[in-house]
Amino acid sequence: MPTPPPADAASTGGVRRRHRTLSNLTPAEQLRAGRLGLRLPQLFVGLTLYGAAMGLLVRSHVGLDPWDVFHMGVSEHTGLDMGTVTIITSFAVLLLWVPLRQWPGLGTIANSVWIGLALNATLAVTPDVHGVAWQVAVFSLGLVLNGIGGAMYIGSQLGPGPRDGLMTGLHHRTGASLRLIRTGIEVSVLVIGWLLGGVVGLGTVAYALLIGPLVQFFLPWFIVDLHRGAATPHEDVGPEAH
């Protein structure tokens, strides 16, 4: 899931928005930082949009992001629905946080469950899309909603997603490049998912190229300002797809 890109001030419609940064907080600090009346609803709206966007990408049959290729492939071979596979995978990834000494926040746990539920709900009410024009339109809608949802849950500052934390944890423990770790993980799950029957297509490439810029564009609108002068800015790890 998207890793926070730099959250510099953005200009939109000629109006310059005030500089906001993502803070590097422990799980306890995330809850003590305040403004939960705004941050919690934003977190769950963002996760809902993210899961719904995943469902639209599935129904478009244009191609999925690497992790969802994996989720679909596992679903095809286990008989479990895709949302359930997403939830199980999230908790399996969280187990890998233990030796990396990573601590999940409230948003991390919510991410692990809520996105899979939203994905299943969307698949239950959304039929498959046929015709190239409709497929591209539904894929494009899903991609934009994915960018907005990712920006919303990242901006709530209640903890990274399981896959994001795995990447940053490996970086801190090994010293390897974040981009190298990200590429290694995503190529691995993509290949495994493809071999298992997950859908890979032009949409997979489009997602990889566009999701980072989309999250980057929407994020300044959704970072909740915690007014924590002592907090250090979040490390710039660059945009990550899923």
C-alpha atoms as a printed R data frame, in Angstrom:
    type eleno elety resid chain resno       x       y       z
1   ATOM     1    CA   MET     A     1   0.000   0.000   0.000
2   ATOM     2    CA   PRO     A     2   1.152   3.530  -0.696
3   ATOM     3    CA   THR     A     3   4.177   4.668   1.289
4   ATOM     4    CA   PRO     A     4   4.051   8.380   2.168
5   ATOM     5    CA   PRO     A     5   5.683  10.569  -0.478
6   ATOM     6    CA   PRO     A     6   7.122  13.958   0.502
7   ATOM     7    CA   ALA     A     7   4.381  16.202   1.861
8   ATOM     8    CA   ASP     A     8   5.563  19.607   0.716
9   ATOM     9    CA   ALA     A     9   3.289  22.588   0.330
10  ATOM    10    CA   ALA     A    10   1.220  22.342  -2.837
11  ATOM    11    CA   SER     A    11  -0.310  24.924  -5.106
12  ATOM    12    CA   THR     A    12  -3.841  24.167  -6.224
13  ATOM    13    CA   GLY     A    13  -5.878  26.530  -8.336
14  ATOM    14    CA   GLY     A    14  -3.393  29.323  -7.652
15  ATOM    15    CA   VAL     A    15  -3.870  29.093  -3.869
16  ATOM    16    CA   ARG     A    16  -0.803  27.958  -1.959
17  ATOM    17    CA   ARG     A    17  -1.609  25.547   0.856
18  ATOM    18    CA   ARG     A    18   0.214  25.826   4.189
19  ATOM    19    CA   HIS     A    19   3.198  23.519   4.587
20  ATOM    20    CA   ARG     A    20   2.272  20.258   6.297
21  ATOM    21    CA   THR     A    21   4.489  17.306   7.075
22  ATOM    22    CA   LEU     A    22   3.943  13.715   8.061
23  ATOM    23    CA   SER     A    23   5.267  13.030  11.553
24  ATOM    24    CA   ASN     A    24   7.356  10.073  12.657
25  ATOM    25    CA   LEU     A    25   5.353   8.927  15.709
26  ATOM    26    CA   THR     A    26   5.251   5.805  17.834
27  ATOM    27    CA   PRO     A    27   1.867   4.014  18.095
28  ATOM    28    CA   ALA     A    28   1.236   5.634  21.485
29  ATOM    29    CA   GLU     A    29   2.173   9.092  20.160
30  ATOM    30    CA   GLN     A    30  -0.181   8.608  17.212
31  ATOM    31    CA   LEU     A    31  -3.108   8.277  19.613
32  ATOM    32    CA   ARG     A    32  -1.936  11.082  21.931
33  ATOM    33    CA   ALA     A    33  -1.395  13.516  19.061
34  ATOM    34    CA   GLY     A    34  -5.029  14.618  19.202
35  ATOM    35    CA   ARG     A    35  -7.657  15.486  16.589
36  ATOM    36    CA   LEU     A    36  -8.959  11.905  16.619
37  ATOM    37    CA   GLY     A    37 -12.433  13.225  15.854
38  ATOM    38    CA   LEU     A    38 -11.096  14.110  12.421
39  ATOM    39    CA   ARG     A    39  -8.356  11.531  11.974
40  ATOM    40    CA   LEU     A    40 -10.392   8.389  12.738
41  ATOM    41    CA   PRO     A    41 -13.225   9.139  10.281
42  ATOM    42    CA   GLN     A    42 -10.670  10.130   7.657
43  ATOM    43    CA   LEU     A    43  -8.784   6.869   8.223
44  ATOM    44    CA   PHE     A    44 -11.860   4.700   7.703
45  ATOM    45    CA   VAL     A    45 -13.197   6.701   4.758
46  ATOM    46    CA   GLY     A    46  -9.770   6.406   3.150
47  ATOM    47    CA   LEU     A    47  -9.568   2.662   3.768
48  ATOM    48    CA   THR     A    48 -13.102   2.224   2.411
49  ATOM    49    CA   LEU     A    49 -12.251   4.118  -0.767
50  ATOM    50    CA   TYR     A    50  -9.043   2.128  -1.114
51  ATOM    51    CA   GLY     A    51 -10.834  -1.214  -0.826
52  ATOM    52    CA   ALA     A    52 -13.626  -0.084  -3.167
53  ATOM    53    CA   ALA     A    53 -11.013   1.041  -5.686
54  ATOM    54    CA   MET     A    54  -9.406  -2.395  -5.564
55  ATOM    55    CA   GLY     A    55 -12.785  -3.932  -6.372
56  ATOM    56    CA   LEU     A    56 -13.208  -1.643  -9.383
57  ATOM    57    CA   LEU     A    57  -9.756  -2.581 -10.658
58  ATOM    58    CA   VAL     A    58 -10.668  -6.255 -10.379
59  ATOM    59    CA   ARG     A    59 -13.958  -5.789 -12.258
60  ATOM    60    CA   SER     A    60 -12.265  -3.786 -15.043
61  ATOM    61    CA   HIS     A    61 -10.059  -6.765 -16.038
62  ATOM    62    CA   VAL     A    62  -7.379  -4.347 -17.246
63  ATOM    63    CA   GLY     A    63  -4.723  -5.404 -14.748
64  ATOM    64    CA   LEU     A    64  -3.991  -5.192 -11.022
65  ATOM    65    CA   ASP     A    65  -1.211  -3.855  -8.849
66  ATOM    66    CA   PRO     A    66   1.411  -6.455  -7.801
67  ATOM    67    CA   TRP     A    67  -0.045  -7.271  -4.368
68  ATOM    68    CA   ASP     A    68  -3.537  -7.700  -5.778
69  ATOM    69    CA   VAL     A    69  -2.206  -9.959  -8.525
70  ATOM    70    CA   PHE     A    70  -0.893 -12.085  -5.660
71  ATOM    71    CA   HIS     A    71  -4.173 -11.878  -3.722
72  ATOM    72    CA   MET     A    72  -6.170 -12.919  -6.788
73  ATOM    73    CA   GLY     A    73  -3.802 -15.788  -7.562
74  ATOM    74    CA   VAL     A    74  -4.062 -17.151  -4.024
75  ATOM    75    CA   SER     A    75  -7.840 -16.726  -4.159
76  ATOM    76    CA   GLU     A    76  -8.015 -18.767  -7.368
77  ATOM    77    CA   HIS     A    77  -6.181 -21.682  -5.746
78  ATOM    78    CA   THR     A    78  -7.732 -21.659  -2.283
79  ATOM    79    CA   GLY     A    79 -11.374 -20.909  -3.011
80  ATOM    80    CA   LEU     A    80 -11.270 -18.030  -0.532
81  ATOM    81    CA   ASP     A    81 -12.682 -14.707  -1.677
82  ATOM    82    CA   MET     A    82 -10.156 -12.048  -2.540
83  ATOM    83    CA   GLY     A    83 -10.950  -9.810   0.423
84  ATOM    84    CA   THR     A    84 -10.341 -12.655   2.861
85  ATOM    85    CA   VAL     A    85  -7.022 -13.434   1.181
86  ATOM    86    CA   THR     A    86  -6.093  -9.757   1.489
87  ATOM    87    CA   ILE     A    87  -6.835  -9.806   5.230
88  ATOM    88    CA   ILE     A    88  -4.929 -13.055   5.828
89  ATOM    89    CA   THR     A    89  -1.954 -11.771   3.838
90  ATOM    90    CA   SER     A    90  -1.944  -8.529   5.822
91  ATOM    91    CA   PHE     A    91  -1.678 -10.365   9.139
92  ATOM    92    CA   ALA     A    92   0.952 -12.739   7.715
93  ATOM    93    CA   VAL     A    93   3.007  -9.687   6.708
94  ATOM    94    CA   LEU     A    94   2.511  -8.223  10.194
95  ATOM    95    CA   LEU     A    95   4.154 -11.342  11.653
96  ATOM    96    CA   LEU     A    96   7.259 -10.392   9.676
97  ATOM    97    CA   TRP     A    97   7.301  -7.102  11.601
98  ATOM    98    CA   VAL     A    98   8.219  -8.947  14.812
99  ATOM    99    CA   PRO     A    99  11.892  -9.709  13.986
100 ATOM   100    CA   LEU     A   100  12.131  -6.255  12.391
101 ATOM   101    CA   ARG     A   101  11.022  -4.670  15.699
102 ATOM   102    CA   GLN     A   102   8.235  -2.741  14.031
103 ATOM   103    CA   TRP     A   103   5.178  -1.727  16.061
104 ATOM   104    CA   PRO     A   104   1.758  -1.458  14.389
105 ATOM   105    CA   GLY     A   105  -0.478   1.500  15.024
106 ATOM   106    CA   LEU     A   106  -4.251   1.609  15.154
107 ATOM   107    CA   GLY     A   107  -4.291   2.473  11.455
108 ATOM   108    CA   THR     A   108  -2.116  -0.544  10.701
109 ATOM   109    CA   ILE     A   109  -4.586  -2.962  12.286
110 ATOM   110    CA   ALA     A   110  -7.556  -1.179  10.702
111 ATOM   111    CA   ASN     A   111  -5.796  -1.336   7.350
112 ATOM   112    CA   SER     A   112  -5.288  -5.076   7.725
113 ATOM   113    CA   VAL     A   113  -9.012  -5.745   8.136
114 ATOM   114    CA   TRP     A   114 -11.049  -2.893   6.684
115 ATOM   115    CA   ILE     A   115  -9.624  -2.861   3.149
116 ATOM   116    CA   GLY     A   116 -10.427  -6.546   2.663
117 ATOM   117    CA   LEU     A   117 -13.990  -6.018   3.894
118 ATOM   118    CA   ALA     A   118 -14.479  -3.026   1.584
119 ATOM   119    CA   LEU     A   119 -13.048  -5.036  -1.313
120 ATOM   120    CA   ASN     A   120 -15.477  -7.906  -0.722
121 ATOM   121    CA   ALA     A   121 -18.432  -5.529  -0.408
122 ATOM   122    CA   THR     A   122 -17.522  -3.829  -3.685
123 ATOM   123    CA   LEU     A   123 -17.100  -7.119  -5.535
124 ATOM   124    CA   ALA     A   124 -20.485  -8.253  -4.215
125 ATOM   125    CA   VAL     A   125 -22.358  -5.293  -5.741
126 ATOM   126    CA   THR     A   126 -20.243  -4.524  -8.829
127 ATOM   127    CA   PRO     A   127 -20.550  -6.698 -11.952
128 ATOM   128    CA   ASP     A   128 -17.732  -7.431 -14.367
129 ATOM   129    CA   VAL     A   129 -17.231  -4.698 -16.955
130 ATOM   130    CA   HIS     A   130 -17.196  -5.477 -20.679
131 ATOM   131    CA   GLY     A   131 -16.097  -3.350 -23.612
132 ATOM   132    CA   VAL     A   132 -12.755  -1.584 -23.834
133 ATOM   133    CA   ALA     A   133 -14.157   1.908 -23.259
134 ATOM   134    CA   TRP     A   134 -16.040   0.865 -20.105
135 ATOM   135    CA   GLN     A   135 -13.096  -1.172 -18.835
136 ATOM   136    CA   VAL     A   136 -10.716   1.769 -19.199
137 ATOM   137    CA   ALA     A   137 -13.248   4.120 -17.565
138 ATOM   138    CA   VAL     A   138 -13.802   1.835 -14.566
139 ATOM   139    CA   PHE     A   139 -10.070   1.191 -14.210
140 ATOM   140    CA   SER     A   140  -9.377   4.945 -14.321
141 ATOM   141    CA   LEU     A   141 -12.034   5.611 -11.675
142 ATOM   142    CA   GLY     A   142 -10.558   2.879  -9.491
143 ATOM   143    CA   LEU     A   143  -7.054   4.280  -9.915
144 ATOM   144    CA   VAL     A   144  -8.094   7.804  -8.888
145 ATOM   145    CA   LEU     A   145 -10.120   6.531  -5.909
146 ATOM   146    CA   ASN     A   146  -7.130   4.427  -4.911
147 ATOM   147    CA   GLY     A   147  -4.936   7.535  -4.901
148 ATOM   148    CA   ILE     A   148  -7.466   9.523  -2.849
149 ATOM   149    CA   GLY     A   149  -8.027   6.662  -0.386
150 ATOM   150    CA   GLY     A   150  -4.306   6.128   0.049
151 ATOM   151    CA   ALA     A   151  -3.715   9.840   0.659
152 ATOM   152    CA   MET     A   152  -6.539   9.932   3.209
153 ATOM   153    CA   TYR     A   153  -5.338   7.029   5.346
154 ATOM   154    CA   ILE     A   154  -1.697   8.109   5.151
155 ATOM   155    CA   GLY     A   155  -2.680  11.675   6.024
156 ATOM   156    CA   SER     A   156  -4.570  10.540   9.128
157 ATOM   157    CA   GLN     A   157  -1.161   9.656  10.636
158 ATOM   158    CA   LEU     A   158  -2.367   6.589  12.522
159 ATOM   159    CA   GLY     A   159   0.231   4.105  11.338
160 ATOM   160    CA   PRO     A   160   1.479   2.630   8.047
161 ATOM   161    CA   GLY     A   161  -0.082  -0.281   6.218
162 ATOM   162    CA   PRO     A   162   1.399  -3.756   6.845
163 ATOM   163    CA   ARG     A   163   3.235  -3.851   3.512
164 ATOM   164    CA   ASP     A   164   4.622  -0.321   3.932
165 ATOM   165    CA   GLY     A   165   5.970  -1.207   7.379
166 ATOM   166    CA   LEU     A   166   7.615  -4.354   6.022
167 ATOM   167    CA   MET     A   167   9.488  -2.297   3.469
168 ATOM   168    CA   THR     A   168  10.662   0.384   5.890
169 ATOM   169    CA   GLY     A   169  11.476  -2.226   8.547
170 ATOM   170    CA   LEU     A   170  13.728  -4.136   6.149
171 ATOM   171    CA   HIS     A   171  15.385  -0.873   5.202
172 ATOM   172    CA   HIS     A   172  16.169   0.013   8.816
173 ATOM   173    CA   ARG     A   173  17.411  -3.474   9.671
174 ATOM   174    CA   THR     A   174  19.491  -4.123   6.542
175 ATOM   175    CA   GLY     A   175  20.490  -0.653   5.371
176 ATOM   176    CA   ALA     A   176  19.487  -1.583   1.821
177 ATOM   177    CA   SER     A   177  17.895   0.994  -0.463
178 ATOM   178    CA   LEU     A   178  14.172   1.497   0.060
179 ATOM   179    CA   ARG     A   179  13.562   1.434  -3.668
180 ATOM   180    CA   LEU     A   180  15.589  -1.766  -4.048
181 ATOM   181    CA   ILE     A   181  13.605  -3.432  -1.241
182 ATOM   182    CA   ARG     A   182  10.312  -2.201  -2.650
183 ATOM   183    CA   THR     A   183  11.185  -3.430  -6.136
184 ATOM   184    CA   GLY     A   184  12.301  -6.820  -4.832
185 ATOM   185    CA   ILE     A   185   9.134  -7.342  -2.798
186 ATOM   186    CA   GLU     A   186   6.750  -6.201  -5.514
187 ATOM   187    CA   VAL     A   187   8.427  -8.128  -8.324
188 ATOM   188    CA   SER     A   188   8.359 -11.246  -6.140
189 ATOM   189    CA   VAL     A   189   4.648 -11.025  -5.285
190 ATOM   190    CA   LEU     A   190   3.816 -10.077  -8.887
191 ATOM   191    CA   VAL     A   191   5.574 -13.116 -10.327
192 ATOM   192    CA   ILE     A   192   4.094 -15.482  -7.725
193 ATOM   193    CA   GLY     A   193   0.624 -14.027  -8.249
194 ATOM   194    CA   TRP     A   194   0.920 -14.268 -12.046
195 ATOM   195    CA   LEU     A   195   2.035 -17.891 -11.820
196 ATOM   196    CA   LEU     A   196  -0.997 -18.569  -9.616
197 ATOM   197    CA   GLY     A   197  -3.341 -17.017 -12.162
198 ATOM   198    CA   GLY     A   198  -3.636 -13.381 -11.048
199 ATOM   199    CA   VAL     A   199  -4.519 -10.820 -13.728
200 ATOM   200    CA   VAL     A   200  -1.528  -8.936 -15.153
201 ATOM   201    CA   GLY     A   201  -2.084  -6.431 -17.952
202 ATOM   202    CA   LEU     A   202  -1.558  -2.899 -19.153
203 ATOM   203    CA   GLY     A   203  -3.360  -1.743 -16.017
204 ATOM   204    CA   THR     A   204  -0.567  -3.248 -13.925
205 ATOM   205    CA   VAL     A   205   1.954  -1.021 -15.681
206 ATOM   206    CA   ALA     A   206  -0.351   2.008 -15.538
207 ATOM   207    CA   TYR     A   207  -0.889   1.490 -11.813
208 ATOM   208    CA   ALA     A   208   2.843   1.243 -11.139
209 ATOM   209    CA   LEU     A   209   3.519   4.465 -13.062
210 ATOM   210    CA   LEU     A   210   0.582   6.575 -11.865
211 ATOM   211    CA   ILE     A   211  -0.289   5.640  -8.282
212 ATOM   212    CA   GLY     A   212   2.729   7.436  -6.807
213 ATOM   213    CA   PRO     A   213   2.039  10.767  -8.550
214 ATOM   214    CA   LEU     A   214  -1.668  10.490  -7.677
215 ATOM   215    CA   VAL     A   215  -0.997   9.977  -3.960
216 ATOM   216    CA   GLN     A   216   1.581  12.778  -4.117
217 ATOM   217    CA   PHE     A   217  -1.020  15.097  -5.661
218 ATOM   218    CA   PHE     A   218  -3.820  14.356  -3.166
219 ATOM   219    CA   LEU     A   219  -1.750  13.962   0.014
220 ATOM   220    CA   PRO     A   220  -1.289  17.673   0.870
221 ATOM   221    CA   TRP     A   221  -5.077  18.011   1.049
222 ATOM   222    CA   PHE     A   222  -5.433  15.233   3.602
223 ATOM   223    CA   ILE     A   223  -2.463  15.478   5.973
224 ATOM   224    CA   VAL     A   224  -3.977  16.271   9.356
225 ATOM   225    CA   ASP     A   225  -1.836  18.946  10.994
226 ATOM   226    CA   LEU     A   226  -0.936  17.633  14.454
227 ATOM   227    CA   HIS     A   227   0.831  20.851  15.559
228 ATOM   228    CA   ARG     A   228   3.707  18.809  16.969
229 ATOM   229    CA   GLY     A   229   6.752  20.970  16.772
230 ATOM   230    CA   ALA     A   230   8.879  18.281  18.418
231 ATOM   231    CA   ALA     A   231   7.912  15.590  15.951
232 ATOM   232    CA   THR     A   232  10.375  14.822  13.206
233 ATOM   233    CA   PRO     A   233   9.241  14.738   9.596
234 ATOM   234    CA   HIS     A   234   8.475  11.304   8.223
235 ATOM   235    CA   GLU     A   235  11.335   9.821   6.264
236 ATOM   236    CA   ASP     A   236  10.872  10.307   2.538
237 ATOM   237    CA   VAL     A   237  10.553   6.786   1.207
238 ATOM   238    CA   GLY     A   238   9.002   7.746  -2.111
239 ATOM   239    CA   PRO     A   239   5.645   6.676  -3.502
240 ATOM   240    CA   GLU     A   240   4.898   2.989  -3.369
241 ATOM   241    CA   ALA     A   241   2.089   1.186  -5.145
242 ATOM   242    CA   HIS     A   242  -0.060  -0.672  -2.597
